[in-house]
Amino acid sequence: MRDIILFTLIVAAGTGGELCVSRAMKVVGEATSFHPIEIAKVILRALRVPWMWLGVAMMAIAFFALLGALSLYNVSFVVPVTALSYVAGAFGGVAFLRERVSPQRWLGVLLVAIGVTLVFLGKS
Amino acid sequence: MTSLKTLHLKTYLMIAVMIVAGPLGNVFLAKGMKHGGALSIWPPSALYQTALNVFASPSIWLGVASLITFFVAYMLVLSWADYSFVQPASSLAYGVVALLGYLMLGERVSPLRWAGIAVICVGVFIVGRTDPRTTAHETPERL
């Protein structure tokens, strides 16, 4: 039960947080250069978008759940299990950000998911 | 207007930073958490003591620094590329994390797990050949 709660928090809060951050960055606009001043400006602009704060809060929850999981299991087990978020991520990108995912990209996502499953089954 | 070639180049550069810094961060976190022993989070005084122990570990801070590097690269790349492109493309990190776990922490990784990682890489290759951006960039009136 503890494991299910930990991994659900990592996947759900992590994916939700990333989607919020991604949405915020679409509002902020493209970073035009890698100059430190430009990067600082982009970060400051990002901090004024509420989606960013919601995203950061969710990612913080996912982070502490990750710390808990890492105290119990190997990192080469924990991190692949968190890749369950690929399924959530692809659907979330379509539903939440209105991104179009081509059949070819779906195939790639599917292969990644199969690989992640094998990694999970290979828990020795 | 950024040319498509530059867009691809800087996208792959940022993804390269992500797939090194992210796994390195996770491995450092794992190293730090292994030193802490059993975690008690109740009552609150025990949680406080656990938090003190966790954040006294240098490995945890190295991990946090790596993950911040990862996060900045991630934020930058998401400002021009699609989430559903960036997330699958960065999945090479799963190979890197297993490799680093094996090399730095001496974790045992089974053949089946390595096979899974190879399948992930094929998936990543297919995803990497698709266009990084599918949505038009417009002013944020949708919010």
PDB file of C-alpha atoms in Angstrom:
ATOM      1  CA  MET A   1       0.000   0.000   0.000  1.00  0.00           C
ATOM      2  CA  ARG A   2       2.823   2.356   0.920  1.00  0.00           C
ATOM      3  CA  ASP A   3       4.538   1.483  -2.384  1.00  0.00           C
ATOM      4  CA  ILE A   4       1.395   2.133  -4.425  1.00  0.00           C
ATOM      5  CA  ILE A   5       0.926   5.537  -2.776  1.00  0.00           C
ATOM      6  CA  LEU A   6       4.593   6.479  -3.324  1.00  0.00           C
ATOM      7  CA  PHE A   7       4.687   5.482  -7.013  1.00  0.00           C
ATOM      8  CA  THR A   8       1.273   6.986  -7.746  1.00  0.00           C
ATOM      9  CA  LEU A   9       2.432  10.274  -6.228  1.00  0.00           C
ATOM     10  CA  ILE A  10       5.659  10.202  -8.246  1.00  0.00           C
ATOM     11  CA  VAL A  11       3.843   9.490 -11.527  1.00  0.00           C
ATOM     12  CA  ALA A  12       0.681  11.559 -11.079  1.00  0.00           C
ATOM     13  CA  ALA A  13       2.183  14.598  -9.356  1.00  0.00           C
ATOM     14  CA  GLY A  14       5.272  14.437 -11.572  1.00  0.00           C
ATOM     15  CA  THR A  15       3.338  14.257 -14.842  1.00  0.00           C
ATOM     16  CA  GLY A  16       0.785  16.831 -13.711  1.00  0.00           C
ATOM     17  CA  GLY A  17       3.581  19.148 -12.640  1.00  0.00           C
ATOM     18  CA  GLU A  18       5.422  18.772 -15.945  1.00  0.00           C
ATOM     19  CA  LEU A  19       2.252  19.477 -17.907  1.00  0.00           C
ATOM     20  CA  CYS A  20       1.652  22.653 -15.863  1.00  0.00           C
ATOM     21  CA  VAL A  21       5.264  23.781 -16.375  1.00  0.00           C
ATOM     22  CA  SER A  22       5.027  23.039 -20.097  1.00  0.00           C
ATOM     23  CA  ARG A  23       1.807  25.056 -20.340  1.00  0.00           C
ATOM     24  CA  ALA A  24       3.460  27.922 -18.457  1.00  0.00           C
ATOM     25  CA  MET A  25       6.465  27.886 -20.799  1.00  0.00           C
ATOM     26  CA  LYS A  26       4.187  28.088 -23.850  1.00  0.00           C
ATOM     27  CA  VAL A  27       2.818  31.311 -22.340  1.00  0.00           C
ATOM     28  CA  VAL A  28       6.300  32.637 -21.529  1.00  0.00           C
ATOM     29  CA  GLY A  29       7.488  32.157 -25.098  1.00  0.00           C
ATOM     30  CA  GLU A  30      10.620  30.842 -26.751  1.00  0.00           C
ATOM     31  CA  ALA A  31      14.036  31.429 -25.190  1.00  0.00           C
ATOM     32  CA  THR A  32      15.873  33.250 -27.983  1.00  0.00           C
ATOM     33  CA  SER A  33      19.445  32.730 -26.736  1.00  0.00           C
ATOM     34  CA  PHE A  34      21.433  30.964 -24.016  1.00  0.00           C
ATOM     35  CA  HIS A  35      22.920  34.207 -22.696  1.00  0.00           C
ATOM     36  CA  PRO A  36      22.646  34.185 -18.838  1.00  0.00           C
ATOM     37  CA  ILE A  37      20.710  37.472 -18.816  1.00  0.00           C
ATOM     38  CA  GLU A  38      18.233  36.130 -21.361  1.00  0.00           C
ATOM     39  CA  ILE A  39      17.839  32.898 -19.345  1.00  0.00           C
ATOM     40  CA  ALA A  40      17.287  34.894 -16.130  1.00  0.00           C
ATOM     41  CA  LYS A  41      14.638  36.988 -17.917  1.00  0.00           C
ATOM     42  CA  VAL A  42      12.858  33.841 -19.115  1.00  0.00           C
ATOM     43  CA  ILE A  43      12.884  32.423 -15.558  1.00  0.00           C
ATOM     44  CA  LEU A  44      11.542  35.687 -14.096  1.00  0.00           C
ATOM     45  CA  ARG A  45       8.792  35.798 -16.735  1.00  0.00           C
ATOM     46  CA  ALA A  46       7.966  32.146 -15.948  1.00  0.00           C
ATOM     47  CA  LEU A  47       7.582  32.949 -12.227  1.00  0.00           C
ATOM     48  CA  ARG A  48       4.755  35.353 -13.059  1.00  0.00           C
ATOM     49  CA  VAL A  49       2.656  32.574 -14.606  1.00  0.00           C
ATOM     50  CA  PRO A  50       0.357  30.802 -12.077  1.00  0.00           C
ATOM     51  CA  TRP A  51       0.661  27.504 -14.010  1.00  0.00           C
ATOM     52  CA  MET A  52       4.367  27.553 -13.141  1.00  0.00           C
ATOM     53  CA  TRP A  53       3.690  27.714  -9.382  1.00  0.00           C
ATOM     54  CA  LEU A  54       1.112  24.933  -9.554  1.00  0.00           C
ATOM     55  CA  GLY A  55       3.570  22.862 -11.583  1.00  0.00           C
ATOM     56  CA  VAL A  56       6.451  23.475  -9.167  1.00  0.00           C
ATOM     57  CA  ALA A  57       4.250  22.544  -6.166  1.00  0.00           C
ATOM     58  CA  MET A  58       3.240  19.261  -7.794  1.00  0.00           C
ATOM     59  CA  MET A  59       6.837  18.491  -8.758  1.00  0.00           C
ATOM     60  CA  ALA A  60       7.929  19.133  -5.157  1.00  0.00           C
ATOM     61  CA  ILE A  61       5.392  16.549  -3.941  1.00  0.00           C
ATOM     62  CA  ALA A  62       6.705  14.103  -6.565  1.00  0.00           C
ATOM     63  CA  PHE A  63      10.270  14.845  -5.429  1.00  0.00           C
ATOM     64  CA  PHE A  64       9.646  13.907  -1.799  1.00  0.00           C
ATOM     65  CA  ALA A  65       7.781  10.776  -2.856  1.00  0.00           C
ATOM     66  CA  LEU A  66      10.824   9.923  -5.019  1.00  0.00           C
ATOM     67  CA  LEU A  67      13.137  10.368  -2.024  1.00  0.00           C
ATOM     68  CA  GLY A  68      10.925   7.981  -0.050  1.00  0.00           C
ATOM     69  CA  ALA A  69      10.981   5.375  -2.837  1.00  0.00           C
ATOM     70  CA  LEU A  70      14.765   5.688  -3.253  1.00  0.00           C
ATOM     71  CA  SER A  71      15.238   4.973   0.442  1.00  0.00           C
ATOM     72  CA  LEU A  72      13.468   1.634  -0.092  1.00  0.00           C
ATOM     73  CA  TYR A  73      14.572   0.419  -3.549  1.00  0.00           C
ATOM     74  CA  ASN A  74      17.428   0.547  -6.084  1.00  0.00           C
ATOM     75  CA  VAL A  75      17.514   3.579  -8.354  1.00  0.00           C
ATOM     76  CA  SER A  76      17.618   1.283 -11.428  1.00  0.00           C
ATOM     77  CA  PHE A  77      14.247  -0.081 -10.308  1.00  0.00           C
ATOM     78  CA  VAL A  78      12.542   3.098  -9.063  1.00  0.00           C
ATOM     79  CA  VAL A  79      13.281   5.315 -12.060  1.00  0.00           C
ATOM     80  CA  PRO A  80      12.033   2.840 -14.727  1.00  0.00           C
ATOM     81  CA  VAL A  81       8.801   2.324 -12.767  1.00  0.00           C
ATOM     82  CA  THR A  82       8.233   6.083 -12.795  1.00  0.00           C
ATOM     83  CA  ALA A  83       8.307   5.861 -16.619  1.00  0.00           C
ATOM     84  CA  LEU A  84       4.638   4.881 -16.344  1.00  0.00           C
ATOM     85  CA  SER A  85       4.251   8.624 -16.772  1.00  0.00           C
ATOM     86  CA  TYR A  86       4.949   8.192 -20.537  1.00  0.00           C
ATOM     87  CA  VAL A  87       1.450   6.906 -21.066  1.00  0.00           C
ATOM     88  CA  ALA A  88       0.010   9.705 -18.956  1.00  0.00           C
ATOM     89  CA  GLY A  89       2.311  12.217 -20.683  1.00  0.00           C
ATOM     90  CA  ALA A  90       1.349  11.396 -24.281  1.00  0.00           C
ATOM     91  CA  PHE A  91      -2.369  11.551 -23.515  1.00  0.00           C
ATOM     92  CA  GLY A  92      -1.890  14.624 -21.357  1.00  0.00           C
ATOM     93  CA  GLY A  93      -0.001  16.402 -24.169  1.00  0.00           C
ATOM     94  CA  VAL A  94      -2.958  15.779 -26.480  1.00  0.00           C
ATOM     95  CA  ALA A  95      -5.737  16.598 -24.026  1.00  0.00           C
ATOM     96  CA  PHE A  96      -4.198  19.385 -21.985  1.00  0.00           C
ATOM     97  CA  LEU A  97      -1.827  21.155 -24.414  1.00  0.00           C
ATOM     98  CA  ARG A  98      -3.680  20.274 -27.649  1.00  0.00           C
ATOM     99  CA  GLU A  99      -0.510  18.881 -29.190  1.00  0.00           C
ATOM    100  CA  ARG A 100      -0.879  16.594 -32.209  1.00  0.00           C
ATOM    101  CA  VAL A 101       0.901  13.256 -31.834  1.00  0.00           C
ATOM    102  CA  SER A 102       1.609  11.556 -35.185  1.00  0.00           C
ATOM    103  CA  PRO A 103       1.118   7.769 -35.623  1.00  0.00           C
ATOM    104  CA  GLN A 104       4.906   7.442 -35.938  1.00  0.00           C
ATOM    105  CA  ARG A 105       5.403   9.190 -32.607  1.00  0.00           C
ATOM    106  CA  TRP A 106       2.705   7.026 -31.005  1.00  0.00           C
ATOM    107  CA  LEU A 107       4.679   3.987 -32.216  1.00  0.00           C
ATOM    108  CA  GLY A 108       7.806   5.351 -30.538  1.00  0.00           C
ATOM    109  CA  VAL A 109       5.907   6.037 -27.327  1.00  0.00           C
ATOM    110  CA  LEU A 110       4.448   2.500 -27.478  1.00  0.00           C
ATOM    111  CA  LEU A 111       7.930   0.945 -27.888  1.00  0.00           C
ATOM    112  CA  VAL A 112       9.222   3.017 -24.994  1.00  0.00           C
ATOM    113  CA  ALA A 113       6.315   1.776 -22.893  1.00  0.00           C
ATOM    114  CA  ILE A 114       7.033  -1.870 -23.839  1.00  0.00           C
ATOM    115  CA  GLY A 115      10.702  -1.374 -22.976  1.00  0.00           C
ATOM    116  CA  VAL A 116       9.790   0.150 -19.641  1.00  0.00           C
ATOM    117  CA  THR A 117       7.536  -2.833 -18.938  1.00  0.00           C
ATOM    118  CA  LEU A 118      10.414  -5.258 -19.670  1.00  0.00           C
ATOM    119  CA  VAL A 119      12.659  -3.236 -17.370  1.00  0.00           C
ATOM    120  CA  PHE A 120      10.005  -3.499 -14.684  1.00  0.00           C
ATOM    121  CA  LEU A 121       9.587  -7.278 -15.202  1.00  0.00           C
ATOM    122  CA  GLY A 122      13.368  -7.689 -15.010  1.00  0.00           C
ATOM    123  CA  LYS A 123      13.333  -6.839 -11.331  1.00  0.00           C
ATOM    124  CA  SER A 124      15.764  -9.474 -10.129  1.00  0.00           C
TER     125      SER A 124
ATOM    126  CA  MET B   1      12.240  33.604 -36.721  1.00  0.00           C
ATOM    127  CA  THR B   2      14.416  30.679 -35.733  1.00  0.00           C
ATOM    128  CA  SER B   3      15.417  28.418 -38.633  1.00  0.00           C
ATOM    129  CA  LEU B   4      14.325  24.783 -38.451  1.00  0.00           C
ATOM    130  CA  LYS B   5      17.944  23.578 -38.424  1.00  0.00           C
ATOM    131  CA  THR B   6      18.871  25.769 -35.432  1.00  0.00           C
ATOM    132  CA  LEU B   7      15.651  24.690 -33.712  1.00  0.00           C
ATOM    133  CA  HIS B   8      16.647  21.026 -34.080  1.00  0.00           C
ATOM    134  CA  LEU B   9      20.243  21.658 -32.997  1.00  0.00           C
ATOM    135  CA  LYS B  10      19.375  23.515 -29.801  1.00  0.00           C
ATOM    136  CA  THR B  11      16.606  21.016 -29.036  1.00  0.00           C
ATOM    137  CA  TYR B  12      19.041  18.095 -29.186  1.00  0.00           C
ATOM    138  CA  LEU B  13      21.675  20.031 -27.218  1.00  0.00           C
ATOM    139  CA  MET B  14      19.227  20.682 -24.363  1.00  0.00           C
ATOM    140  CA  ILE B  15      18.022  17.060 -24.444  1.00  0.00           C
ATOM    141  CA  ALA B  16      21.669  15.931 -24.144  1.00  0.00           C
ATOM    142  CA  VAL B  17      22.063  18.081 -21.015  1.00  0.00           C
ATOM    143  CA  MET B  18      18.801  16.598 -19.666  1.00  0.00           C
ATOM    144  CA  ILE B  19      19.794  12.952 -20.154  1.00  0.00           C
ATOM    145  CA  VAL B  20      23.077  13.433 -18.306  1.00  0.00           C
ATOM    146  CA  ALA B  21      22.043  15.770 -15.474  1.00  0.00           C
ATOM    147  CA  GLY B  22      18.704  14.047 -14.701  1.00  0.00           C
ATOM    148  CA  PRO B  23      20.037  10.488 -14.135  1.00  0.00           C
ATOM    149  CA  LEU B  24      23.113  11.820 -12.321  1.00  0.00           C
ATOM    150  CA  GLY B  25      20.747  13.654  -9.961  1.00  0.00           C
ATOM    151  CA  ASN B  26      18.667  10.525  -9.332  1.00  0.00           C
ATOM    152  CA  VAL B  27      21.762   8.440  -8.625  1.00  0.00           C
ATOM    153  CA  PHE B  28      23.109  11.017  -6.156  1.00  0.00           C
ATOM    154  CA  LEU B  29      19.697  11.137  -4.430  1.00  0.00           C
ATOM    155  CA  ALA B  30      19.675   7.341  -4.210  1.00  0.00           C
ATOM    156  CA  LYS B  31      23.176   7.413  -2.717  1.00  0.00           C
ATOM    157  CA  GLY B  32      22.116   9.998  -0.135  1.00  0.00           C
ATOM    158  CA  MET B  33      18.938   8.145   0.828  1.00  0.00           C
ATOM    159  CA  LYS B  34      20.781   4.858   1.327  1.00  0.00           C
ATOM    160  CA  HIS B  35      22.873   6.388   4.109  1.00  0.00           C
ATOM    161  CA  GLY B  36      19.846   7.546   6.083  1.00  0.00           C
ATOM    162  CA  GLY B  37      18.679   4.112   7.199  1.00  0.00           C
ATOM    163  CA  ALA B  38      14.974   3.553   7.934  1.00  0.00           C
ATOM    164  CA  LEU B  39      12.758   6.607   7.461  1.00  0.00           C
ATOM    165  CA  SER B  40      10.249   7.509  10.158  1.00  0.00           C
ATOM    166  CA  ILE B  41       7.785  10.248   9.230  1.00  0.00           C
ATOM    167  CA  TRP B  42       5.449  10.042  12.219  1.00  0.00           C
ATOM    168  CA  PRO B  43       5.140  11.738  14.743  1.00  0.00           C
ATOM    169  CA  PRO B  44       6.127  15.142  13.279  1.00  0.00           C
ATOM    170  CA  SER B  45       9.216  15.302  15.512  1.00  0.00           C
ATOM    171  CA  ALA B  46      10.455  12.109  13.843  1.00  0.00           C
ATOM    172  CA  LEU B  47       9.731  13.627  10.409  1.00  0.00           C
ATOM    173  CA  TYR B  48      11.747  16.677  11.428  1.00  0.00           C
ATOM    174  CA  GLN B  49      14.668  14.489  12.497  1.00  0.00           C
ATOM    175  CA  THR B  50      14.456  12.487   9.257  1.00  0.00           C
ATOM    176  CA  ALA B  51      14.443  15.697   7.195  1.00  0.00           C
ATOM    177  CA  LEU B  52      17.507  16.958   9.098  1.00  0.00           C
ATOM    178  CA  ASN B  53      19.349  13.687   8.403  1.00  0.00           C
ATOM    179  CA  VAL B  54      18.389  13.656   4.718  1.00  0.00           C
ATOM    180  CA  PHE B  55      19.408  17.245   4.042  1.00  0.00           C
ATOM    181  CA  ALA B  56      22.681  16.864   5.975  1.00  0.00           C
ATOM    182  CA  SER B  57      23.890  14.497   3.242  1.00  0.00           C
ATOM    183  CA  PRO B  58      26.194  16.061   0.589  1.00  0.00           C
ATOM    184  CA  SER B  59      24.965  13.498  -1.958  1.00  0.00           C
ATOM    185  CA  ILE B  60      21.423  14.848  -1.622  1.00  0.00           C
ATOM    186  CA  TRP B  61      22.636  18.375  -2.421  1.00  0.00           C
ATOM    187  CA  LEU B  62      24.702  17.137  -5.387  1.00  0.00           C
ATOM    188  CA  GLY B  63      21.554  15.387  -6.572  1.00  0.00           C
ATOM    189  CA  VAL B  64      19.442  18.514  -6.125  1.00  0.00           C
ATOM    190  CA  ALA B  65      22.031  20.605  -8.043  1.00  0.00           C
ATOM    191  CA  SER B  66      22.013  18.086 -10.915  1.00  0.00           C
ATOM    192  CA  LEU B  67      18.224  18.056 -10.979  1.00  0.00           C
ATOM    193  CA  ILE B  68      18.094  21.864 -11.058  1.00  0.00           C
ATOM    194  CA  THR B  69      20.445  21.777 -14.077  1.00  0.00           C
ATOM    195  CA  PHE B  70      18.098  19.229 -15.608  1.00  0.00           C
ATOM    196  CA  PHE B  71      15.071  21.356 -14.809  1.00  0.00           C
ATOM    197  CA  VAL B  72      16.499  24.560 -16.364  1.00  0.00           C
ATOM    198  CA  ALA B  73      17.398  22.676 -19.577  1.00  0.00           C
ATOM    199  CA  TYR B  74      13.923  21.169 -19.512  1.00  0.00           C
ATOM    200  CA  MET B  75      12.164  24.525 -19.083  1.00  0.00           C
ATOM    201  CA  LEU B  76      14.202  26.051 -21.906  1.00  0.00           C
ATOM    202  CA  VAL B  77      13.476  23.238 -24.351  1.00  0.00           C
ATOM    203  CA  LEU B  78       9.763  23.270 -23.483  1.00  0.00           C
ATOM    204  CA  SER B  79       9.599  26.944 -24.443  1.00  0.00           C
ATOM    205  CA  TRP B  80       9.939  25.949 -28.112  1.00  0.00           C
ATOM    206  CA  ALA B  81       9.386  22.169 -28.406  1.00  0.00           C
ATOM    207  CA  ASP B  82       6.313  20.037 -27.656  1.00  0.00           C
ATOM    208  CA  TYR B  83       5.975  18.241 -24.347  1.00  0.00           C
ATOM    209  CA  SER B  84       4.984  15.010 -26.103  1.00  0.00           C
ATOM    210  CA  PHE B  85       8.244  15.272 -28.115  1.00  0.00           C
ATOM    211  CA  VAL B  86      10.551  16.218 -25.249  1.00  0.00           C
ATOM    212  CA  GLN B  87       9.335  13.646 -22.756  1.00  0.00           C
ATOM    213  CA  PRO B  88       9.797  10.553 -24.969  1.00  0.00           C
ATOM    214  CA  ALA B  89      13.078  11.894 -26.384  1.00  0.00           C
ATOM    215  CA  SER B  90      14.491  12.325 -22.899  1.00  0.00           C
ATOM    216  CA  SER B  91      13.705   8.679 -22.098  1.00  0.00           C
ATOM    217  CA  LEU B  92      17.311   7.778 -22.991  1.00  0.00           C
ATOM    218  CA  ALA B  93      17.787   8.886 -19.391  1.00  0.00           C
ATOM    219  CA  TYR B  94      16.410   5.477 -18.315  1.00  0.00           C
ATOM    220  CA  GLY B  95      19.423   3.817 -19.935  1.00  0.00           C
ATOM    221  CA  VAL B  96      21.785   6.316 -18.356  1.00  0.00           C
ATOM    222  CA  VAL B  97      20.245   5.898 -14.893  1.00  0.00           C
ATOM    223  CA  ALA B  98      20.634   2.099 -15.008  1.00  0.00           C
ATOM    224  CA  LEU B  99      24.222   2.469 -16.267  1.00  0.00           C
ATOM    225  CA  LEU B 100      25.091   4.959 -13.525  1.00  0.00           C
ATOM    226  CA  GLY B 101      23.304   2.872 -10.886  1.00  0.00           C
ATOM    227  CA  TYR B 102      25.403  -0.092 -12.006  1.00  0.00           C
ATOM    228  CA  LEU B 103      28.704   1.823 -12.219  1.00  0.00           C
ATOM    229  CA  MET B 104      28.403   4.206  -9.261  1.00  0.00           C
ATOM    230  CA  LEU B 105      26.239   2.296  -6.789  1.00  0.00           C
ATOM    231  CA  GLY B 106      27.037  -1.301  -7.800  1.00  0.00           C
ATOM    232  CA  GLU B 107      23.370  -2.151  -8.426  1.00  0.00           C
ATOM    233  CA  ARG B 108      22.602  -5.481 -10.105  1.00  0.00           C
ATOM    234  CA  VAL B 109      20.763  -4.945 -13.397  1.00  0.00           C
ATOM    235  CA  SER B 110      19.228  -8.120 -14.876  1.00  0.00           C
ATOM    236  CA  PRO B 111      19.536  -9.019 -18.623  1.00  0.00           C
ATOM    237  CA  LEU B 112      15.772  -8.565 -19.030  1.00  0.00           C
ATOM    238  CA  ARG B 113      16.088  -5.023 -17.685  1.00  0.00           C
ATOM    239  CA  TRP B 114      18.914  -4.231 -20.132  1.00  0.00           C
ATOM    240  CA  ALA B 115      16.752  -5.668 -22.946  1.00  0.00           C
ATOM    241  CA  GLY B 116      13.971  -3.328 -21.918  1.00  0.00           C
ATOM    242  CA  ILE B 117      16.395  -0.426 -22.067  1.00  0.00           C
ATOM    243  CA  ALA B 118      17.366  -1.406 -25.646  1.00  0.00           C
ATOM    244  CA  VAL B 119      13.679  -1.389 -26.654  1.00  0.00           C
ATOM    245  CA  ILE B 120      13.347   2.046 -25.073  1.00  0.00           C
ATOM    246  CA  CYS B 121      16.251   3.292 -27.231  1.00  0.00           C
ATOM    247  CA  VAL B 122      14.544   2.055 -30.431  1.00  0.00           C
ATOM    248  CA  GLY B 123      11.387   3.857 -29.392  1.00  0.00           C
ATOM    249  CA  VAL B 124      13.400   6.990 -28.684  1.00  0.00           C
ATOM    250  CA  PHE B 125      15.035   6.791 -32.135  1.00  0.00           C
ATOM    251  CA  ILE B 126      11.623   6.669 -33.828  1.00  0.00           C
ATOM    252  CA  VAL B 127      10.296   9.519 -31.718  1.00  0.00           C
ATOM    253  CA  GLY B 128      13.452  11.576 -32.367  1.00  0.00           C
ATOM    254  CA  ARG B 129      12.803  11.538 -36.133  1.00  0.00           C
ATOM    255  CA  THR B 130       9.488  13.348 -35.795  1.00  0.00           C
ATOM    256  CA  ASP B 131       9.099  17.110 -35.912  1.00  0.00           C
ATOM    257  CA  PRO B 132       9.761  18.849 -32.548  1.00  0.00           C
ATOM    258  CA  ARG B 133       6.844  21.259 -32.900  1.00  0.00           C
ATOM    259  CA  THR B 134       3.255  20.612 -33.989  1.00  0.00           C
ATOM    260  CA  THR B 135       1.389  23.520 -32.429  1.00  0.00           C
ATOM    261  CA  ALA B 136       1.499  27.045 -33.827  1.00  0.00           C
ATOM    262  CA  HIS B 137       3.023  29.590 -31.478  1.00  0.00           C
ATOM    263  CA  GLU B 138       0.621  32.426 -30.902  1.00  0.00           C
ATOM    264  CA  THR B 139      -0.050  35.021 -28.244  1.00  0.00           C
ATOM    265  CA  PRO B 140      -1.394  33.577 -24.973  1.00  0.00           C
ATOM    266  CA  GLU B 141      -5.045  34.602 -25.373  1.00  0.00           C
ATOM    267  CA  ARG B 142      -6.059  30.997 -24.763  1.00  0.00           C
ATOM    268  CA  LEU B 143      -5.462  31.509 -21.048  1.00  0.00           C
TER     269      LEU B 143
END
